[in-house]
Coordinates of C-alpha atoms in Angstrom, one line a residue:
Chain A
M7 CA 123.0 103.9 142.5
G8 CA 126.5 101.8 142.9
I9 CA 126.6 98.0 142.8
T10 CA 127.4 97.7 146.4
E11 CA 124.5 99.6 147.1
L12 CA 122.4 97.8 144.6
Q13 CA 123.4 94.2 146.1
K14 CA 122.9 95.9 149.4
L15 CA 119.1 96.8 148.0
C16 CA 118.9 93.3 147.2
T17 CA 119.6 91.8 150.4
R18 CA 117.1 93.9 152.3
V19 CA 114.6 92.8 149.5
R20 CA 115.6 88.9 149.9
K21 CA 114.4 90.1 153.9
D22 CA 111.5 91.8 152.8
I23 CA 110.4 88.8 151.0
L24 CA 110.9 86.6 154.0
T25 CA 109.2 88.7 155.9
E26 CA 106.0 88.9 153.9
T27 CA 105.5 85.0 153.5
H28 CA 106.0 84.8 156.9
A29 CA 103.5 86.6 158.5
A30 CA 101.0 85.4 155.8
G31 CA 101.6 81.5 156.6
S32 CA 101.7 80.9 152.5
G33 CA 102.9 82.4 149.4
H34 CA 105.9 81.8 147.0
P35 CA 109.0 82.6 148.3
G36 CA 111.8 80.3 146.1
G37 CA 110.5 82.0 142.9
S38 CA 110.4 85.7 144.4
L39 CA 114.1 85.0 145.9
S40 CA 115.2 83.6 142.1
A41 CA 113.7 87.3 140.6
V42 CA 115.0 89.7 142.7
E43 CA 118.0 90.9 140.9
I44 CA 116.0 91.2 137.8
M45 CA 113.2 93.0 139.6
V46 CA 115.7 95.8 141.4
A47 CA 117.6 96.0 138.1
L48 CA 114.0 96.8 136.5
Y49 CA 113.0 98.9 139.2
F50 CA 116.0 101.3 140.5
E51 CA 118.1 101.3 137.3
K52 CA 115.9 100.6 134.2
M53 CA 112.2 101.8 134.0
K54 CA 110.8 105.7 133.7
I55 CA 108.9 105.4 136.9
D56 CA 107.8 107.7 139.4
P57 CA 105.9 106.6 142.7
K58 CA 104.4 109.7 143.0
N59 CA 102.5 109.5 139.4
P60 CA 102.0 105.5 139.5
K61 CA 99.2 105.8 136.6
D62 CA 101.5 108.6 134.3
E63 CA 100.7 107.6 130.7
N64 CA 104.3 107.9 129.6
R65 CA 105.4 105.7 132.2
D66 CA 107.2 102.3 131.6
R67 CA 104.9 99.3 132.1
F68 CA 105.8 96.2 133.9
V69 CA 103.7 92.6 134.0
L70 CA 104.8 90.3 136.8
S71 CA 103.6 87.2 134.4
K72 CA 104.5 84.8 136.7
G73 CA 102.2 86.4 139.1
H74 CA 102.8 84.0 142.3
A75 CA 106.2 86.1 142.7
A76 CA 104.0 89.2 143.8
P77 CA 106.4 89.3 147.4
V78 CA 109.3 90.4 145.1
L79 CA 107.0 92.7 143.7
Y80 CA 105.6 94.2 146.5
A81 CA 108.8 94.0 148.1
V82 CA 110.6 96.2 145.4
L83 CA 107.6 98.7 144.8
A84 CA 107.6 99.3 148.9
E85 CA 111.1 100.2 148.7
R86 CA 110.7 102.0 145.8
G87 CA 108.4 104.5 147.7
F88 CA 104.8 103.5 145.9
F89 CA 103.8 102.5 149.6
D90 CA 105.2 102.3 152.9
V91 CA 107.5 99.1 153.7
A92 CA 105.6 98.8 156.8
E93 CA 102.8 97.4 154.8
L94 CA 104.3 94.4 153.6
P95 CA 103.3 91.9 156.8
R96 CA 99.7 92.2 155.2
L97 CA 100.4 90.3 152.5
R98 CA 97.6 87.6 151.5
K99 CA 95.1 89.0 154.1
L100 CA 91.5 89.4 154.3
H101 CA 90.7 93.0 152.6
S102 CA 94.3 93.6 152.2
F103 CA 95.8 95.4 149.1
L104 CA 98.4 93.2 148.7
Q105 CA 96.9 90.3 147.2
G106 CA 98.0 86.6 146.8
H107 CA 98.5 87.5 143.2
P108 CA 99.0 91.0 142.0
D109 CA 95.6 93.0 141.6
E110 CA 96.2 96.1 139.8
K111 CA 92.5 97.7 141.5
K112 CA 94.3 97.7 144.7
C113 CA 97.8 97.8 144.7
P114 CA 99.6 101.2 143.9
G115 CA 102.4 100.7 141.0
V116 CA 101.0 97.3 140.0
D117 CA 100.2 97.8 136.2
V118 CA 98.4 94.7 135.4
S119 CA 96.4 91.8 137.6
T120 CA 98.3 88.4 136.6
G121 CA 98.1 85.5 138.2
S122 CA 97.0 83.0 135.7
L123 CA 100.4 81.7 134.1
G124 CA 100.7 83.2 130.2
Q125 CA 98.1 85.7 130.7
G126 CA 100.6 88.6 132.1
V127 CA 102.7 88.4 128.6
S128 CA 100.2 88.2 126.4
I129 CA 98.3 91.1 128.2
A130 CA 102.1 93.0 127.9
T131 CA 101.7 92.1 124.3
G132 CA 98.4 93.8 124.0
M133 CA 99.9 96.9 125.9
A134 CA 102.9 97.2 123.7
M135 CA 101.1 97.1 120.6
G136 CA 98.5 99.8 121.9
L137 CA 101.7 102.3 122.9
K138 CA 103.1 102.0 119.4
L139 CA 99.8 102.8 117.7
Q140 CA 99.3 106.1 120.2
N141 CA 103.2 106.3 119.3
N142 CA 103.8 106.4 123.0
P143 CA 107.8 105.3 123.5
A144 CA 106.8 103.9 126.7
E145 CA 108.8 100.3 127.3
V146 CA 106.9 97.3 128.2
Y147 CA 108.5 94.3 130.9
A148 CA 107.2 91.1 131.3
L149 CA 109.0 88.9 133.9
C150 CA 108.0 84.9 133.1
G151 CA 108.6 81.8 134.8
D152 CA 110.3 78.9 132.8
G153 CA 107.7 76.4 133.7
E154 CA 105.2 79.2 132.4
M155 CA 106.9 78.8 129.0
Q156 CA 104.8 75.1 129.1
E157 CA 101.7 77.2 128.5
G158 CA 100.5 77.8 124.9
L159 CA 99.0 81.2 125.3
V160 CA 102.8 82.4 125.7
W161 CA 103.9 81.3 122.4
E162 CA 100.7 82.8 121.0
A163 CA 102.0 86.2 122.6
A164 CA 105.3 85.5 120.8
Q165 CA 103.9 85.0 117.1
A166 CA 102.2 88.3 118.1
A167 CA 105.3 90.4 119.4
A168 CA 106.9 89.6 116.6
H169 CA 104.3 90.0 114.0
Y170 CA 103.5 93.1 115.2
K171 CA 107.3 94.3 115.2
L172 CA 106.9 95.0 119.0
D173 CA 110.7 96.4 119.9
N174 CA 109.2 98.4 122.4
L175 CA 108.3 95.1 124.5
T176 CA 111.3 93.2 126.6
V177 CA 110.4 89.3 127.7
I178 CA 112.6 88.4 130.8
I179 CA 112.8 84.6 131.9
D180 CA 113.7 84.2 135.0
Y181 CA 115.0 80.4 134.4
N182 CA 115.7 78.9 137.7
G183 CA 115.0 75.4 136.1
L184 CA 112.5 74.4 138.9
Q185 CA 108.3 74.5 139.3
I186 CA 105.9 72.8 141.4
D187 CA 106.3 69.0 140.4
G188 CA 109.7 69.0 140.0
S189 CA 112.1 70.4 137.8
N190 CA 111.2 71.7 134.2
K191 CA 113.4 69.1 132.7
E192 CA 111.0 66.1 134.8
V193 CA 107.9 67.4 134.7
M194 CA 107.2 68.9 130.7
D195 CA 111.1 70.1 129.4
V196 CA 110.5 73.2 127.8
R197 CA 113.9 72.3 126.3
D198 CA 116.1 75.4 124.4
L199 CA 113.7 78.8 124.8
G200 CA 116.4 80.6 123.6
E201 CA 116.8 79.0 120.5
K202 CA 113.0 78.7 121.0
Y203 CA 112.1 82.7 121.2
R204 CA 114.9 83.2 118.3
A205 CA 112.9 81.1 116.1
F206 CA 109.9 83.2 116.9
G207 CA 111.4 86.1 115.8
F208 CA 112.9 87.9 118.9
D209 CA 116.3 89.2 119.5
V210 CA 117.6 86.7 122.8
T211 CA 120.4 88.1 124.8
E212 CA 121.0 85.2 127.6
V213 CA 122.5 86.5 131.1
Q214 CA 125.1 83.2 132.8
D215 CA 124.0 84.1 136.2
G216 CA 120.7 86.0 136.8
N217 CA 121.7 86.8 140.3
D218 CA 124.2 88.7 139.4
I219 CA 122.9 92.1 139.1
E220 CA 126.0 93.5 137.4
Q221 CA 125.4 91.2 134.6
V222 CA 121.4 91.6 134.3
L223 CA 122.5 95.5 134.0
K224 CA 124.3 94.7 131.1
A225 CA 121.9 92.5 129.3
L226 CA 119.2 95.3 130.0
D227 CA 121.7 98.0 128.6
T228 CA 122.3 95.9 125.2
P229 CA 120.9 97.9 122.2
K230 CA 118.2 96.7 121.0
K231 CA 117.3 95.6 117.4
E232 CA 114.6 97.8 115.5
N233 CA 111.1 96.0 114.8
M234 CA 112.1 92.9 116.9
P235 CA 111.0 92.0 120.1
R236 CA 113.4 91.4 123.1
M237 CA 113.4 88.2 125.3
I238 CA 116.1 88.1 127.9
L239 CA 116.8 84.9 129.4
C240 CA 118.3 84.9 133.1
H241 CA 119.7 81.6 134.9
T242 CA 118.9 81.9 138.1
L243 CA 118.8 80.1 141.3
K244 CA 115.4 79.2 143.0
G245 CA 115.3 80.3 146.3
K246 CA 119.1 82.2 146.1
G247 CA 120.0 84.0 149.4
V248 CA 118.6 81.5 151.7
S249 CA 120.9 78.6 152.2
Y250 CA 117.5 75.5 153.1
M251 CA 115.7 77.1 150.0
E252 CA 118.3 77.3 147.2
G253 CA 117.7 74.7 144.1
Q254 CA 114.8 73.2 146.1
V255 CA 111.6 71.9 144.5
G256 CA 110.0 72.1 148.0
W257 CA 109.9 76.1 148.7
H258 CA 108.2 76.9 145.8
G259 CA 104.9 77.7 147.5
K260 CA 105.9 77.2 150.8
A261 CA 106.4 79.7 153.7
P262 CA 108.7 79.9 156.5
N263 CA 107.9 79.1 160.0
D264 CA 109.2 80.7 162.5
E265 CA 112.3 79.0 163.3
E266 CA 113.5 79.2 159.5
Y267 CA 112.5 82.6 159.0
A268 CA 114.9 83.4 162.2
K269 CA 117.7 81.3 160.2
A270 CA 116.9 83.1 157.0
M271 CA 116.8 86.2 158.5
A272 CA 120.5 85.7 160.3
E273 CA 121.8 84.4 156.9
L274 CA 120.7 87.7 155.4
E275 CA 122.2 89.7 158.0
V276 CA 125.7 89.2 157.3
Chain B
M9 CA 58.6 90.9 101.5
S10 CA 60.4 92.1 104.9
E11 CA 64.0 93.2 104.7
T12 CA 66.6 90.6 106.3
K13 CA 70.3 91.6 107.7
A14 CA 72.1 89.2 109.9
T15 CA 73.1 90.9 113.4
R16 CA 76.7 90.4 112.4
A17 CA 76.1 92.7 109.1
A18 CA 74.9 95.3 110.9
Y19 CA 77.9 94.9 113.9
G20 CA 80.5 95.0 110.9
E21 CA 79.0 98.3 109.2
Y22 CA 77.8 100.3 112.4
L23 CA 81.8 99.7 113.6
V24 CA 83.4 101.9 110.9
E25 CA 80.5 104.3 112.0
L26 CA 81.7 104.7 115.6
G27 CA 85.4 103.9 114.5
A28 CA 85.2 107.2 112.5
K29 CA 83.4 109.3 115.9
N30 CA 85.9 107.8 118.2
D31 CA 89.2 107.3 117.8
K32 CA 90.0 105.2 120.6
I33 CA 88.2 102.7 119.0
V34 CA 90.5 99.4 118.0
V35 CA 89.2 96.0 116.5
L36 CA 90.6 92.7 117.1
D37 CA 90.1 89.1 115.3
A38 CA 91.3 85.9 115.1
D39 CA 91.2 85.0 111.7
L40 CA 87.6 85.3 111.0
A41 CA 87.1 89.1 109.9
S42 CA 85.4 87.8 106.7
A43 CA 82.8 85.3 109.2
T44 CA 82.8 88.1 111.8
Q45 CA 82.3 91.4 109.2
T46 CA 85.4 93.4 111.6
G47 CA 86.5 93.2 107.9
K48 CA 84.9 96.4 107.1
F49 CA 86.7 97.9 110.1
R50 CA 89.7 96.3 108.5
A51 CA 89.1 98.3 105.4
A52 CA 88.5 101.5 107.0
Y53 CA 91.2 101.6 109.6
P54 CA 93.9 99.2 108.6
D55 CA 96.0 100.5 111.6
R56 CA 93.8 100.2 114.2
F57 CA 92.8 96.5 113.3
F58 CA 94.6 93.6 114.6
N59 CA 94.1 90.2 113.4
M60 CA 96.0 88.1 115.9
G61 CA 95.3 84.5 113.6
I62 CA 94.1 81.8 114.7
A63 CA 94.4 82.3 118.8
E64 CA 92.0 83.2 120.6
G65 CA 93.2 83.7 123.8
S66 CA 96.0 85.7 122.8
M67 CA 93.3 88.0 121.0
I68 CA 91.8 88.6 124.1
D69 CA 94.6 89.2 126.3
A70 CA 95.8 91.6 123.5
A71 CA 92.5 93.5 124.0
A72 CA 93.2 93.8 127.6
G73 CA 96.2 95.1 127.2
L74 CA 95.3 97.5 124.3
S75 CA 92.3 98.8 127.2
A76 CA 94.9 99.0 129.6
V77 CA 96.9 101.7 127.7
G78 CA 93.5 103.5 127.0
L79 CA 91.9 102.1 123.9
I80 CA 88.2 101.0 123.2
P81 CA 88.9 97.1 121.8
F82 CA 86.3 95.4 120.1
A83 CA 87.5 91.7 119.6
S84 CA 85.4 89.5 117.8
T85 CA 85.3 85.6 116.6
F86 CA 82.9 82.8 116.9
A87 CA 81.1 82.5 120.1
I88 CA 82.1 79.1 121.2
F89 CA 85.8 80.1 120.5
G90 CA 86.1 83.1 121.9
T91 CA 83.7 82.5 125.3
G92 CA 84.5 78.8 125.6
R93 CA 88.4 78.8 124.3
A94 CA 89.2 81.9 125.8
Y95 CA 86.9 81.6 128.7
E96 CA 89.6 81.9 131.2
E97 CA 91.0 84.9 129.6
I98 CA 88.0 86.7 129.3
R99 CA 87.8 85.8 133.2
N100 CA 91.4 86.6 134.3
G101 CA 92.2 88.8 131.5
I102 CA 88.8 91.4 131.0
A103 CA 86.6 91.0 133.6
Y104 CA 88.4 90.6 137.0
P105 CA 90.9 93.8 136.5
G106 CA 87.5 95.4 135.1
F107 CA 89.2 96.1 131.7
N108 CA 86.3 98.5 129.4
V109 CA 86.4 95.6 126.4
K110 CA 83.7 94.7 124.2
L111 CA 83.5 91.5 122.9
A112 CA 81.4 91.0 120.1
F113 CA 81.2 87.2 118.9
T114 CA 79.1 86.0 115.9
H115 CA 77.7 82.7 114.8
S116 CA 76.0 82.2 118.4
G117 CA 73.8 79.3 118.8
I118 CA 72.0 76.4 116.6
S119 CA 71.6 79.1 113.4
V120 CA 75.2 78.6 112.5
G121 CA 73.8 75.7 110.4
E122 CA 76.1 73.9 108.7
D123 CA 79.0 73.8 110.5
G124 CA 77.8 71.5 113.0
G125 CA 77.5 71.0 116.6
S126 CA 81.1 71.6 117.6
H127 CA 80.3 75.2 116.1
Q128 CA 77.3 75.9 117.5
A129 CA 77.7 77.9 120.8
I130 CA 74.6 76.6 123.1
E131 CA 76.4 77.3 126.1
D132 CA 78.1 81.1 125.6
I133 CA 75.6 83.2 127.6
A134 CA 75.8 80.5 131.2
L135 CA 79.3 80.8 130.7
M136 CA 79.1 85.1 130.3
R137 CA 76.1 85.0 132.8
V138 CA 78.2 83.3 135.6
I139 CA 81.5 86.3 135.4
P140 CA 81.1 89.3 138.3
G141 CA 80.7 92.7 135.8
M142 CA 80.0 91.4 132.5
T143 CA 77.1 93.2 130.6
I144 CA 75.6 90.6 128.4
I145 CA 73.5 91.7 125.7
V146 CA 71.8 89.3 122.9
P147 CA 69.9 92.1 120.5
C148 CA 67.3 90.7 118.3
D149 CA 67.9 92.0 114.7
A150 CA 70.0 94.5 112.9
N151 CA 68.6 97.5 114.6
E152 CA 68.8 96.3 118.0
T153 CA 72.2 95.4 117.3
R154 CA 73.2 98.9 116.8
K155 CA 71.5 100.3 119.8
A156 CA 73.2 97.5 121.9
M157 CA 76.8 98.7 120.3
D158 CA 76.1 101.8 121.7
A159 CA 74.7 100.8 125.2
A160 CA 78.0 99.1 125.5
L161 CA 80.0 101.8 124.7
E162 CA 78.3 104.0 127.6
I163 CA 79.8 101.3 130.2
N164 CA 83.3 102.0 131.3
G165 CA 83.6 97.6 131.6
P166 CA 83.5 94.2 129.6
V167 CA 80.3 93.7 127.7
Y168 CA 79.6 90.6 125.8
I169 CA 77.4 91.5 122.5
R170 CA 75.8 88.2 121.0
L171 CA 75.5 87.8 117.3
S172 CA 74.5 85.9 114.6
R173 CA 75.4 84.7 111.6
L174 CA 72.0 84.4 109.9
A175 CA 70.4 87.2 107.9
T176 CA 66.9 87.9 109.9
T177 CA 64.1 89.8 109.8
V178 CA 64.1 93.4 110.8
L179 CA 62.0 94.2 113.2
E180 CA 60.2 97.5 114.1
E181 CA 62.5 100.0 115.6
R182 CA 61.7 100.2 119.4
E183 CA 63.6 102.3 122.2
F184 CA 66.2 100.6 123.9
K185 CA 67.2 100.8 127.3
L186 CA 69.9 98.7 128.9
G187 CA 68.8 96.4 131.4
K188 CA 65.1 96.9 131.0
A189 CA 63.1 94.1 129.5
N190 CA 60.8 95.6 125.9
V191 CA 57.3 94.2 126.1
L192 CA 56.8 94.4 122.3
R193 CA 53.5 92.7 122.5
D194 CA 51.0 93.2 126.0
G195 CA 48.7 90.0 127.0
D196 CA 47.3 88.2 130.1
D197 CA 47.1 84.6 129.0
V198 CA 50.7 83.7 128.3
A199 CA 53.8 85.3 128.8
L200 CA 56.4 84.0 126.1
I201 CA 60.0 85.6 127.2
C202 CA 62.7 85.6 124.4
C203 CA 65.7 87.3 123.2
G204 CA 67.7 87.3 120.0
L205 CA 66.5 85.3 117.4
T206 CA 63.7 84.2 119.0
V207 CA 62.2 87.2 119.3
E208 CA 60.8 86.9 115.8
K209 CA 59.1 83.6 116.5
C210 CA 57.8 84.6 119.3
L211 CA 55.5 87.5 117.7
E212 CA 54.9 84.7 114.8
A213 CA 53.4 82.6 117.6
A214 CA 51.9 85.4 119.9
E215 CA 49.5 86.4 116.3
D216 CA 48.8 82.3 115.6
L217 CA 47.8 82.1 119.3
K218 CA 45.7 85.0 119.5
E219 CA 43.6 83.2 116.0
K220 CA 43.2 80.2 118.5
G221 CA 41.9 83.1 121.2
I222 CA 45.0 82.9 123.6
S223 CA 46.4 86.5 124.4
A224 CA 50.1 86.4 124.4
A225 CA 53.0 88.9 125.7
V226 CA 56.1 88.6 123.9
I227 CA 58.8 90.0 126.2
N228 CA 62.2 90.7 124.5
M229 CA 64.9 90.0 126.9
H230 CA 67.5 91.8 125.3
T231 CA 69.7 92.6 128.5
I232 CA 70.6 88.9 130.6
K233 CA 72.6 90.7 132.6
P234 CA 72.1 93.3 134.4
F235 CA 68.5 91.0 134.3
D236 CA 65.1 93.0 134.9
E237 CA 63.6 90.8 137.0
E238 CA 60.9 92.9 137.8
T239 CA 59.2 93.2 134.6
V240 CA 59.7 89.1 134.4
R241 CA 58.5 88.9 138.1
K242 CA 55.4 91.4 136.9
Y243 CA 54.2 89.1 134.0
A244 CA 54.5 85.8 136.4
G245 CA 51.9 87.7 138.7
K246 CA 49.7 88.4 135.6
C247 CA 49.1 85.2 133.2
K248 CA 48.7 81.7 133.8
K249 CA 51.8 80.2 131.7
I250 CA 55.6 81.6 131.7
I251 CA 57.2 80.4 128.2
T252 CA 61.0 81.2 127.8
V253 CA 62.2 81.0 124.4
E254 CA 66.2 80.9 123.8
E255 CA 68.5 79.9 121.0
H256 CA 70.9 78.4 123.9
S257 CA 70.9 75.6 126.2
V258 CA 68.0 75.4 128.6
I259 CA 71.0 75.5 131.4
G260 CA 72.1 78.8 132.8
G261 CA 71.1 81.1 130.1
L262 CA 67.7 83.1 129.5
G263 CA 65.4 80.4 130.9
D264 CA 67.1 79.9 134.4
A265 CA 67.4 84.0 134.6
V266 CA 63.8 83.8 134.5
A267 CA 63.5 80.8 136.7
S268 CA 65.5 82.7 139.6
A269 CA 63.6 85.4 139.1
I270 CA 59.9 83.6 139.6
C271 CA 61.4 81.6 142.3
G272 CA 59.2 81.6 145.4
M273 CA 56.0 82.8 143.1
S274 CA 53.1 80.5 142.1
G275 CA 49.8 80.7 140.4
F276 CA 51.6 79.6 136.8
T277 CA 52.9 76.5 134.8
F278 CA 56.8 77.6 134.0
K279 CA 58.2 75.8 130.4
K280 CA 61.9 75.8 129.6
L281 CA 62.1 76.3 125.3
G282 CA 65.8 76.2 123.9
V283 CA 68.3 73.4 123.3
Q284 CA 67.7 70.7 125.8
D285 CA 71.2 69.8 127.0
M286 CA 72.4 68.2 123.8
F287 CA 74.7 69.9 121.6
G288 CA 73.9 70.8 118.2
Q289 CA 74.3 69.4 114.8
S290 CA 74.4 70.0 110.7
G291 CA 71.2 71.0 109.2
K292 CA 69.9 74.1 107.6
P293 CA 68.8 77.2 110.5
A294 CA 65.3 76.5 109.5
E295 CA 65.5 72.8 110.0
L296 CA 67.0 73.1 113.2
F297 CA 64.7 75.5 114.6
K298 CA 62.6 73.1 114.7
E299 CA 64.2 70.5 115.3
Y300 CA 65.8 71.5 118.6
G301 CA 61.5 73.0 119.2
I302 CA 62.5 77.2 119.3
D303 CA 60.2 77.3 116.0
T304 CA 57.2 78.9 115.9
E305 CA 55.0 75.9 115.6
S306 CA 56.9 74.9 118.6
I307 CA 56.2 77.6 120.6
V308 CA 52.6 78.1 119.4
K309 CA 52.0 73.7 120.7
A310 CA 54.0 74.8 124.0
A311 CA 51.6 77.8 124.7
L312 CA 48.1 75.8 124.3

C-alpha cells in the first residue's frame, strides 16, 4: 500500500477504536490510539499472515502485551479481514468474542490471550524459543506499553531473549509516556528504556515519531542483527487523533460519551 | 528393607524416557535442575532443555509460549516458587488460555526439611485447586509418579504434579486411573483418606489399628482435581470416622475437598490432619511429620 492509503487506513482504524469503546461504554482509547501506526504497519505491511488461515504454523506471530489496547488489535484484525468490521461494536459485551482483553480462544487472529502486563512479552519470548527449536523462520512481534516496563517479568523475558539469542523476536514499545496514575516519570520512572534494553543485549532502534507510519516502517525494515533480539522504541502520543484525548492521562481507560464520540468522529472525518 | 526412591527422582528418570518417545516434549527449569532432577533430561537432550534462571514467572510464561507453538513443556522448580511466586503466570498465562503445560514441582510440603518454612509449600494444592481447568495429581511413590506423568500427557491442558524431595518407600504397584481414588485397603470403622507421602503412613496406621481391633480403610486420593466425590461419599456412608491426612495446610487442600464432598451427610465424625494453618520450620522430615501431627502415631491416635 502507498503511504497515503496507509494513512487513510490509520484514520479508519481510529474511527473503529472510538466506535468500539463508545458502544462498550468502557475500554482503553488513549493507549489504543497511540499504537495505530505500529499496528497498521505490522498487519498490513510487515507480517506474514493470512486471514483465511489464522492458525497456519508458519505465520508470523503477534502478541499484544499491552492487552488493554485490545480495541486497536480488534480494529486492525477486522480491517485486515479476520472478521467483519460490523462486529466491532460488540466489544466487551456479554458472550462476545471481543473480550475486554484479547482472548485467543474466542477471537480469530489473536495468537495469545493477554491482559496481565508483563506476561505477553514473556510468552512471546517462549514462542520465539520454540520456533527456533523447530527451525521455523516465523517472526514474533510483541507490543508493550511503557508503564508495563515497571513489571519485573518484562526484564526476566528480556534477559532470556538475549541469552537464547532470539533474533526472531521484536519487542516494540509504545512509549506515550503516560499511565493510569499520571506520567511514567511521576508514578515510577522507567528512565532510559533504550539504554536498558541495550544493556540487556538487545539491538535497539528508536523511532522519533511513532505516529508517523513512514518512520515506523523504516524502523521495521532495518536489517536485523544476527543472534540478537530487537527492540523498537516508538515515541508516540497517547490519544493521537482526537484533540481532547491527546497527551491526556484521563483517557487511558475511559470511553467517550455520545457527545464526545460525535466530536471525535467529526475530527477524524477531515 | 524395602526400596526407597523420591518421587522427584522417578520424575527425572522417566522424563528422559518420555522425551525419547515424544520429540515434542521440552523441559524448563529455574536454576534448580540438580534438585528437581530435570538435569537428567538436560544431559540427554540439551537442545530441548531451557534453564530460565532464577526467574519463575519467566519460566512459566516461556512454557506457555512453547506450548503455543505446538511443543509439550514440563516446567519444574520448587512447589512454593512455582505455585506461589508464579501463581498468576500459571493462572493467566497457562490456565486461562488452557495451554498444554505440565507443571511438575518438587520439594512440596514439610518433608523439604532443613531448608525451613520459607521453602516448605503448605498451600500449593489449595492454590492450584481453585484454578479452573487445572488437573492436580499427588503421586504417593515412584511408581505412581510415572503413571501420573503418563496420565498427564493424555490430557490436552494444564496439569500440576506434586512431587517430593524425600526418598520414600516404593509401595506395591497399583492400577492408576485419573480421577478415580485407589482403595488400597478396605475397612468399616475408619476411613483414612490421604495422598502423597501420607499414604504410607496411613497404611502403617491401618496395620496398627487392626491389631487394636479397628478396621481402617485407606483411600489414596492421588487425583485432587477432578475429585472422586463418589468414593469419598461411599466411605462416609460406611465408616464412623472420616480422617483426612495431608502434607499440606488443612485449609484448601485434600481435607477441604473431602469436606465439600460429604457436606450434608451425617453419621460420622470428621477430622482433618495436616498442617494446622501454620508455617513449616527446619527439622528432619520425620521429626516434622511428628511435629505437625501427620506421622503414623498421630494418625493412629486420631482414629482411636
